[in-house]
Coordinates of C-alpha atoms in Angstrom, one line a residue:
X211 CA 37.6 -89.6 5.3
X212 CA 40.7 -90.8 6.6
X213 CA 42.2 -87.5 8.2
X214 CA 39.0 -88.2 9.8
X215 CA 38.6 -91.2 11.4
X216 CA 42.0 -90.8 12.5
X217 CA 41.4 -88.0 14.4
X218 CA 38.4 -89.6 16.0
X219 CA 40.0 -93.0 16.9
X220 CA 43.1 -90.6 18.4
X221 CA 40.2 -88.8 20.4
X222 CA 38.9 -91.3 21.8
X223 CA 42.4 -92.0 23.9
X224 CA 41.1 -88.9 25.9
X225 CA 38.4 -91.1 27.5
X226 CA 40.1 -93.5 29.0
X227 CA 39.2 -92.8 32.5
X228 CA 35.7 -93.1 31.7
X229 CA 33.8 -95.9 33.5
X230 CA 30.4 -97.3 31.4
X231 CA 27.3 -97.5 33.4
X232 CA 24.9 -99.7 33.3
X233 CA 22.0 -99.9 31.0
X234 CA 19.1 -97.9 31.5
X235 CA 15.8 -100.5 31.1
X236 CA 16.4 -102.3 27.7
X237 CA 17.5 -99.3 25.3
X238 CA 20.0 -96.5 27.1
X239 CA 23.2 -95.8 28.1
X240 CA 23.8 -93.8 31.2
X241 CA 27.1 -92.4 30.6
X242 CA 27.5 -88.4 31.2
X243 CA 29.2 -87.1 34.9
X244 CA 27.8 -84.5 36.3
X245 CA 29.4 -81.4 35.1
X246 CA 30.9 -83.0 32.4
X247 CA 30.2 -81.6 28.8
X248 CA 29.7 -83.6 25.8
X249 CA 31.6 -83.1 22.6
X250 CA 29.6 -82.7 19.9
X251 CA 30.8 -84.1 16.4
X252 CA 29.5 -83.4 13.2
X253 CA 29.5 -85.7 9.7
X254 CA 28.1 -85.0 6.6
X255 CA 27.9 -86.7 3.6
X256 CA 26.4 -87.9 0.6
X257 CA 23.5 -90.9 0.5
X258 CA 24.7 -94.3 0.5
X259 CA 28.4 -93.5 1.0
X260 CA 28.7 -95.4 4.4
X261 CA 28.0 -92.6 7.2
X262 CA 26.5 -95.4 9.1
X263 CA 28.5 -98.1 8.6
X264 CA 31.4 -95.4 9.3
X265 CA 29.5 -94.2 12.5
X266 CA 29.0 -98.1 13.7
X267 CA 32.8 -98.6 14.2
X268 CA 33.9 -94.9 15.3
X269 CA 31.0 -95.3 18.2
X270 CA 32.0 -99.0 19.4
X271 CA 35.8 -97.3 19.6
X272 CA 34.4 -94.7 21.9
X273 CA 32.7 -97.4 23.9
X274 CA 32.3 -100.6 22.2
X275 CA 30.7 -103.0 25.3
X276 CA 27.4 -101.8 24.1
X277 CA 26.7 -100.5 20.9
X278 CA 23.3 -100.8 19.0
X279 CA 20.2 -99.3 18.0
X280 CA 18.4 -97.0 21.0
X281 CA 15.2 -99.1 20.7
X282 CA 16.8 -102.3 20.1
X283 CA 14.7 -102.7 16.8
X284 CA 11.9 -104.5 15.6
X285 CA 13.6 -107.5 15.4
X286 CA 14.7 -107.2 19.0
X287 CA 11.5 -105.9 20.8
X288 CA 12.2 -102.3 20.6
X289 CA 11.3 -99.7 18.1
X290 CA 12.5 -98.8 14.7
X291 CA 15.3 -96.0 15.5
X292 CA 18.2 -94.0 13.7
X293 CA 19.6 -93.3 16.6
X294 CA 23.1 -95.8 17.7
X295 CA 24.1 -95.7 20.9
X296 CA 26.7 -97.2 23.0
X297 CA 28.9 -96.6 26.5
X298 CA 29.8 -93.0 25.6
X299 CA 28.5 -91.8 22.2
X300 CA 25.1 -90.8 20.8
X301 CA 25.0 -90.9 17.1
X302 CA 22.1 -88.7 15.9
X303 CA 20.6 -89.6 12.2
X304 CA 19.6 -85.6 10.8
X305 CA 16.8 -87.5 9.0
X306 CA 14.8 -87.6 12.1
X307 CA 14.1 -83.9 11.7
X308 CA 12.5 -84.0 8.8
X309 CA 9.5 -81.5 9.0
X310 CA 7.4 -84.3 6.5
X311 CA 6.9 -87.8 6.5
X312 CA 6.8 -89.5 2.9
X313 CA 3.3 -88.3 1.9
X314 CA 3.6 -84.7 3.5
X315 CA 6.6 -84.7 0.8
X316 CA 4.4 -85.5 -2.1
X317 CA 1.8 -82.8 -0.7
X318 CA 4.5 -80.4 -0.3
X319 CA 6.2 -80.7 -3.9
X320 CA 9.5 -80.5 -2.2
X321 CA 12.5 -83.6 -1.4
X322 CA 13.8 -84.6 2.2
X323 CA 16.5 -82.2 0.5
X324 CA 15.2 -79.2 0.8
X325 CA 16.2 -77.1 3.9
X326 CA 12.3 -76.0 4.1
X327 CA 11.8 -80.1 4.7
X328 CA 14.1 -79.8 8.0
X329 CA 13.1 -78.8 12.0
X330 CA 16.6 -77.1 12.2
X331 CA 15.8 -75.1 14.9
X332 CA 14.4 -78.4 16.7
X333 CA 17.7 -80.2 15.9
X334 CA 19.5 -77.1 17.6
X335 CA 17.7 -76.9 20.6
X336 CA 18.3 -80.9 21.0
X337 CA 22.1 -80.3 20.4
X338 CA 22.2 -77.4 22.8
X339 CA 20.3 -79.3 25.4
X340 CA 22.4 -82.3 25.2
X341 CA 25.6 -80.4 25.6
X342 CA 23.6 -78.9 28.7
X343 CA 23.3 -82.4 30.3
X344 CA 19.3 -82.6 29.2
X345 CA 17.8 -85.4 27.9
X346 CA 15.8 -84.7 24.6
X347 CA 12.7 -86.4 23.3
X348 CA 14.0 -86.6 19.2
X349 CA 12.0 -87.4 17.0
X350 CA 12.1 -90.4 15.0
X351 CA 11.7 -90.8 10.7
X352 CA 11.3 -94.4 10.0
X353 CA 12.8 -95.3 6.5
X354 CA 10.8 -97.9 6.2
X355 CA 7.6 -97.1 5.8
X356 CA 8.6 -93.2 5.3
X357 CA 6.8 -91.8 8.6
X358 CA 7.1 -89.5 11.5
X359 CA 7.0 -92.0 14.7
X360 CA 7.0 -91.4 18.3
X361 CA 9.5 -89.3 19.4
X362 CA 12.2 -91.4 21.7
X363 CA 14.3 -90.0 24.8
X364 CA 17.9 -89.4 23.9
X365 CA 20.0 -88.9 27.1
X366 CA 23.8 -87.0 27.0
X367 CA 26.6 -89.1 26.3
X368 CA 30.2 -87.6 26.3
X369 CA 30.2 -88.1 22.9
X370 CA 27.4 -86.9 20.6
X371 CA 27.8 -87.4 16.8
X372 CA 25.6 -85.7 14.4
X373 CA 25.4 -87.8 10.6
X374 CA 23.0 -86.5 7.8
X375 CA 23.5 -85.0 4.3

C-alpha cells in the first residue's frame, strides 16, 4: 500500500499546470481540457481495510480545494452517493454496479460477491466513455438502506480512480 500511494502522491506532480474550474451547480467539478485524456487508476481491496479513507486523501492531493461527495449528502442537501470528487479526480465506488439491490440478493441466493451480482460490462462502458471525454449517468447503490437509486451524472476528470473489491 505504500509503493502505492507513493507512486500516486509522485503522480500527482504531473498536474501542476492544471487550473480548477469552478463548480458545476452544487455537486461537480468541471475539470477535463478538451483533448485531454484522463488517467484511469485502479484499487482493489478487501472490505473495511480503508479504500475510502485511502481514496479521500490521494484525491484531495490531486486537487484538494474541493473534495467531497458528488451529491453533497443527505446531510448537506444532496443525495446519498459513493462517488468522491474533487478539482481533478473522480473516485468511482464498484459497488454502484451491483446488478441487485439488497432484496434482489436474497431473491437471487447469491452475495454482492459474486461476479454474476456485477453490471461489468456497464462499469466498462462508463470507464471507456470517461476516458473519451463523456459524461456518464452511474448508477448509484446506497449502503444504507441496501438499494439501487437514481443514477447520478459523472463528468471526466483527469484523474479517474476506480475502488471496489
Amino acid at each position: 500500500m505504500k509503493i502505492i500511494a507513493a507512486a500516486l502522491l509522485a503522480s500527482a506532480s504531473a498536474f501542476t499546470s492544471f487550473t480548477p474550474s469552478n463548480l458545476r451547480g452544487q455537486s461537480a467539478l468541471a475539470a477535463l481540457k478538451d483533448g485531454e485524456t484522463p488517467i484511469v487508476i485502479g484499487l482493489a481491496a478487501d472490505s473495511g481495510c480503508g479504500k475510502s479513507t485511502f481514496m479521500r486523501r490521494v484525491t484531495s492531493t490531486f486537487g484538494g480545494d474541493q473534495c467531497g461527495p458528488l451529491g453533497g449528502g443527505f446531510g448537506n442537501g444532496g443525495w446519498e452517493t459513493n462517488t468522491l470528487v474533487s478539482d481533478m479526480a473522480t473516485v468511482i465506488c464498484l459497488d454502484d454496479y451491483h446488478l441487485n439491490d439488497r432484496q434482489g440478493r436474497k431473491v437471487s441466493g447469491l452475495t454482492a460477491l459474486n461476479t454474476a451480482e456485477q453490471k461489468f460490462d456497464l462499469m466498462f462502458e462508463h470507464v471507456k466513455a470517461l476516458k473519451e471525454g463523456k459524461s456518464v449517468m452511474k448508477p448509484i447503490y446506497n449502503h444504507v438502506n441496501g438499494t439501487l437509486d437514481t443514477p447520478e451524472e459523472i463528468e471526466p476528470t483527469p484523474v479517474i480512480i476506480i475502488e471496489g473489491l
